[in-house]
Amino acid sequence: MTRKLYSLLLALLLAAATPVFAQEPPAAPASPPAPVAWSSLSPQQQQLLSRFGGQWSSLPPGRQQALAHGSERWLGMSAEQRDKARDRFSHWQTLPPEQRHALRGRWQKFQALPPNEQANVRENFHKFQQLPPAQRQMLREQWRNANPAQRQQMIEHAREQRQKGPLLRPPQAPPPHR
């Protein structure tokens, strides 16, 4: 799947979850992140983050936590996963700043969703990926050509379908006796 398609699909899926944002109560202010001691990092993490070693204590605690978490994830990846991550990062760097800003905003909205809504978005994304290319293209065109009211109607229809659960197949007639 192309990156552009992935971005479009993610935007569609997040749009489907948009009404959830309006229903969420305002979040309580989070406690400030705790600093991460350089000595608490594994030797592999310290090696990976060595360029930050001299300034580690002066980094904001949130940045320290993000780097520590990212280094854990990186070290847990296979070589293939690392290559894919490098490719995605290279692509990210080529995007215009306004597109990066929009994608970052959608990602933050996704992260703000409750876990069950995140799971729904992921499930819908995987279902979309399983569709034949022609059907995916048809759905993309329908979305692109729809006005905001029609898009909202599409979202509500999809929610209703999801709430109904998987469609049950009608019982098949037994084969004729010979």
Short mmCIF file of C-alpha atoms in Angstrom, two decimals:
data_model
loop_
_atom_site.label_atom_id
_atom_site.label_comp_id
_atom_site.label_asym_id
_atom_site.label_seq_id
_atom_site.Cartn_x
_atom_site.Cartn_y
_atom_site.Cartn_z
CA MET A 1 0.00 0.00 0.00
CA THR A 2 1.42 3.39 -0.90
CA ARG A 3 2.16 5.93 1.78
CA LYS A 4 -0.32 8.36 0.25
CA LEU A 5 -3.04 5.71 0.38
CA TYR A 6 -2.08 4.81 3.94
CA SER A 7 -2.34 8.47 4.95
CA LEU A 8 -5.71 8.80 3.22
CA LEU A 9 -7.02 5.66 4.85
CA LEU A 10 -5.82 6.74 8.26
CA ALA A 11 -7.54 10.08 7.73
CA LEU A 12 -10.77 8.30 6.76
CA LEU A 13 -10.62 6.03 9.77
CA LEU A 14 -9.92 8.92 12.10
CA ALA A 15 -12.77 10.84 10.54
CA ALA A 16 -15.03 7.94 11.43
CA ALA A 17 -13.97 8.35 15.04
CA THR A 18 -14.28 12.15 15.08
CA PRO A 19 -17.65 12.29 16.89
CA VAL A 20 -16.02 10.38 19.73
CA PHE A 21 -13.72 13.35 20.34
CA ALA A 22 -16.67 15.63 20.93
CA GLN A 23 -18.14 13.21 23.47
CA GLU A 24 -15.01 12.86 25.56
CA PRO A 25 -14.84 14.93 28.73
CA PRO A 26 -11.83 17.21 28.94
CA ALA A 27 -8.81 15.30 30.14
CA ALA A 28 -7.45 15.98 33.57
CA PRO A 29 -4.08 17.67 33.50
CA ALA A 30 -1.41 14.99 33.38
CA SER A 31 1.34 14.92 35.95
CA PRO A 32 4.65 16.11 34.58
CA PRO A 33 6.88 13.35 33.22
CA ALA A 34 9.59 12.04 35.51
CA PRO A 35 13.22 12.40 34.43
CA VAL A 36 15.03 9.28 33.21
CA ALA A 37 18.51 8.72 34.64
CA TRP A 38 21.17 7.95 32.02
CA SER A 39 22.41 5.16 34.29
CA SER A 40 18.96 3.51 34.17
CA LEU A 41 19.34 2.89 30.43
CA SER A 42 20.75 -0.43 29.26
CA PRO A 43 24.23 -0.41 27.69
CA GLN A 44 22.59 -0.99 24.27
CA GLN A 45 20.29 2.00 24.79
CA GLN A 46 23.21 4.16 25.91
CA GLN A 47 25.13 3.17 22.80
CA LEU A 48 22.15 3.91 20.56
CA LEU A 49 21.58 7.27 22.28
CA SER A 50 25.26 8.12 22.69
CA ARG A 51 24.93 11.43 20.85
CA PHE A 52 22.61 12.60 23.67
CA GLY A 53 24.85 11.29 26.48
CA GLY A 54 26.65 14.55 27.21
CA GLN A 55 23.44 16.59 27.37
CA TRP A 56 21.07 13.91 28.76
CA SER A 57 20.54 15.58 32.13
CA SER A 58 19.65 18.89 30.47
CA LEU A 59 16.98 17.35 28.21
CA PRO A 60 13.35 17.83 29.27
CA PRO A 61 12.01 14.73 31.08
CA GLY A 62 9.40 14.16 28.38
CA ARG A 63 12.12 14.06 25.73
CA GLN A 64 14.18 11.68 27.89
CA GLN A 65 11.21 9.35 28.22
CA ALA A 66 10.47 9.48 24.49
CA LEU A 67 14.09 8.69 23.61
CA ALA A 68 14.28 5.87 26.16
CA HIS A 69 11.02 4.35 24.92
CA GLY A 70 12.03 4.77 21.27
CA SER A 71 15.39 3.12 21.88
CA GLU A 72 13.65 0.16 23.55
CA ARG A 73 11.36 -0.22 20.56
CA TRP A 74 14.25 0.10 18.10
CA LEU A 75 16.30 -2.53 19.89
CA GLY A 76 13.29 -4.87 19.88
CA MET A 77 12.84 -4.62 16.09
CA SER A 78 14.06 -7.08 13.51
CA ALA A 79 16.42 -5.88 10.76
CA GLU A 80 13.46 -5.83 8.34
CA GLN A 81 11.37 -3.74 10.73
CA ARG A 82 14.25 -1.30 11.17
CA ASP A 83 14.59 -0.95 7.39
CA LYS A 84 10.87 -0.21 7.07
CA ALA A 85 11.09 2.34 9.89
CA ARG A 86 14.01 4.06 8.16
CA ASP A 87 12.04 4.17 4.91
CA ARG A 88 8.99 5.66 6.65
CA PHE A 89 11.16 8.26 8.37
CA SER A 90 12.83 9.20 5.09
CA HIS A 91 9.41 9.60 3.50
CA TRP A 92 8.23 11.67 6.50
CA GLN A 93 11.16 14.05 6.03
CA THR A 94 10.19 14.66 2.39
CA LEU A 95 6.63 15.75 3.26
CA PRO A 96 5.81 19.46 3.25
CA PRO A 97 5.60 20.95 6.76
CA GLU A 98 1.84 21.55 6.54
CA GLN A 99 1.23 17.91 5.62
CA ARG A 100 3.44 16.73 8.50
CA HIS A 101 1.54 19.05 10.84
CA ALA A 102 -1.82 17.67 9.67
CA LEU A 103 -0.67 14.06 10.01
CA ARG A 104 0.77 14.75 13.45
CA GLY A 105 -2.57 16.25 14.52
CA ARG A 106 -4.50 13.22 13.27
CA TRP A 107 -2.08 10.91 15.06
CA GLN A 108 -2.55 12.86 18.30
CA LYS A 109 -6.33 12.60 17.92
CA PHE A 110 -5.97 8.86 17.37
CA GLN A 111 -3.76 8.55 20.45
CA ALA A 112 -6.38 10.44 22.47
CA LEU A 113 -9.05 7.87 21.61
CA PRO A 114 -10.00 5.28 24.22
CA PRO A 115 -8.34 1.90 23.58
CA ASN A 116 -11.56 0.31 22.26
CA GLU A 117 -11.97 3.10 19.67
CA GLN A 118 -8.32 2.75 18.64
CA ALA A 119 -8.95 -0.97 18.18
CA ASN A 120 -12.00 -0.17 16.01
CA VAL A 121 -9.94 2.15 13.81
CA ARG A 122 -7.20 -0.47 13.43
CA GLU A 123 -9.75 -3.18 12.68
CA ASN A 124 -11.41 -1.02 10.02
CA PHE A 125 -8.02 -0.25 8.50
CA HIS A 126 -7.17 -3.96 8.27
CA LYS A 127 -10.59 -4.74 6.79
CA PHE A 128 -10.05 -2.03 4.19
CA GLN A 129 -6.65 -3.49 3.32
CA GLN A 130 -8.27 -6.87 2.69
CA LEU A 131 -10.69 -5.47 0.11
CA PRO A 132 -9.91 -5.97 -3.57
CA PRO A 133 -8.08 -2.97 -5.08
CA ALA A 134 -11.05 -2.01 -7.25
CA GLN A 135 -13.37 -1.88 -4.27
CA ARG A 136 -10.87 0.17 -2.24
CA GLN A 137 -10.59 2.62 -5.14
CA MET A 138 -14.38 2.85 -5.43
CA LEU A 139 -14.69 3.62 -1.70
CA ARG A 140 -11.94 6.26 -1.93
CA GLU A 141 -13.74 7.93 -4.84
CA GLN A 142 -17.06 7.87 -2.99
CA TRP A 143 -15.40 9.51 0.01
CA ARG A 144 -13.61 12.12 -2.11
CA ASN A 145 -16.78 13.04 -3.97
CA ALA A 146 -19.00 13.18 -0.90
CA ASN A 147 -19.93 16.45 0.77
CA PRO A 148 -19.57 16.74 4.58
CA ALA A 149 -23.18 15.67 5.23
CA GLN A 150 -22.78 12.62 3.00
CA ARG A 151 -19.51 11.74 4.71
CA GLN A 152 -21.19 11.96 8.10
CA GLN A 153 -23.94 9.69 6.80
CA MET A 154 -21.31 7.21 5.58
CA ILE A 155 -19.66 7.25 9.01
CA GLU A 156 -22.96 6.68 10.80
CA HIS A 157 -23.82 3.83 8.45
CA ALA A 158 -20.45 2.20 9.11
CA ARG A 159 -21.00 2.52 12.88
CA GLU A 160 -24.43 0.94 12.61
CA GLN A 161 -22.98 -1.94 10.63
CA ARG A 162 -20.23 -2.42 13.21
CA GLN A 163 -22.76 -2.43 16.07
CA LYS A 164 -24.85 -5.06 14.34
CA GLY A 165 -21.82 -7.32 14.36
CA PRO A 166 -20.74 -9.70 11.64
CA LEU A 167 -23.41 -10.59 9.16
CA LEU A 168 -24.70 -14.11 9.59
CA ARG A 169 -25.11 -16.19 6.48
CA PRO A 170 -28.57 -17.60 5.94
CA PRO A 171 -28.73 -21.37 6.32
CA GLN A 172 -28.18 -23.15 3.07
CA ALA A 173 -30.67 -25.67 1.79
CA PRO A 174 -29.48 -29.27 2.03
CA PRO A 175 -28.36 -30.83 -1.26
CA PRO A 176 -31.13 -32.69 -3.13
CA HIS A 177 -31.39 -36.44 -2.53
CA ARG A 178 -30.43 -38.67 -5.41
#
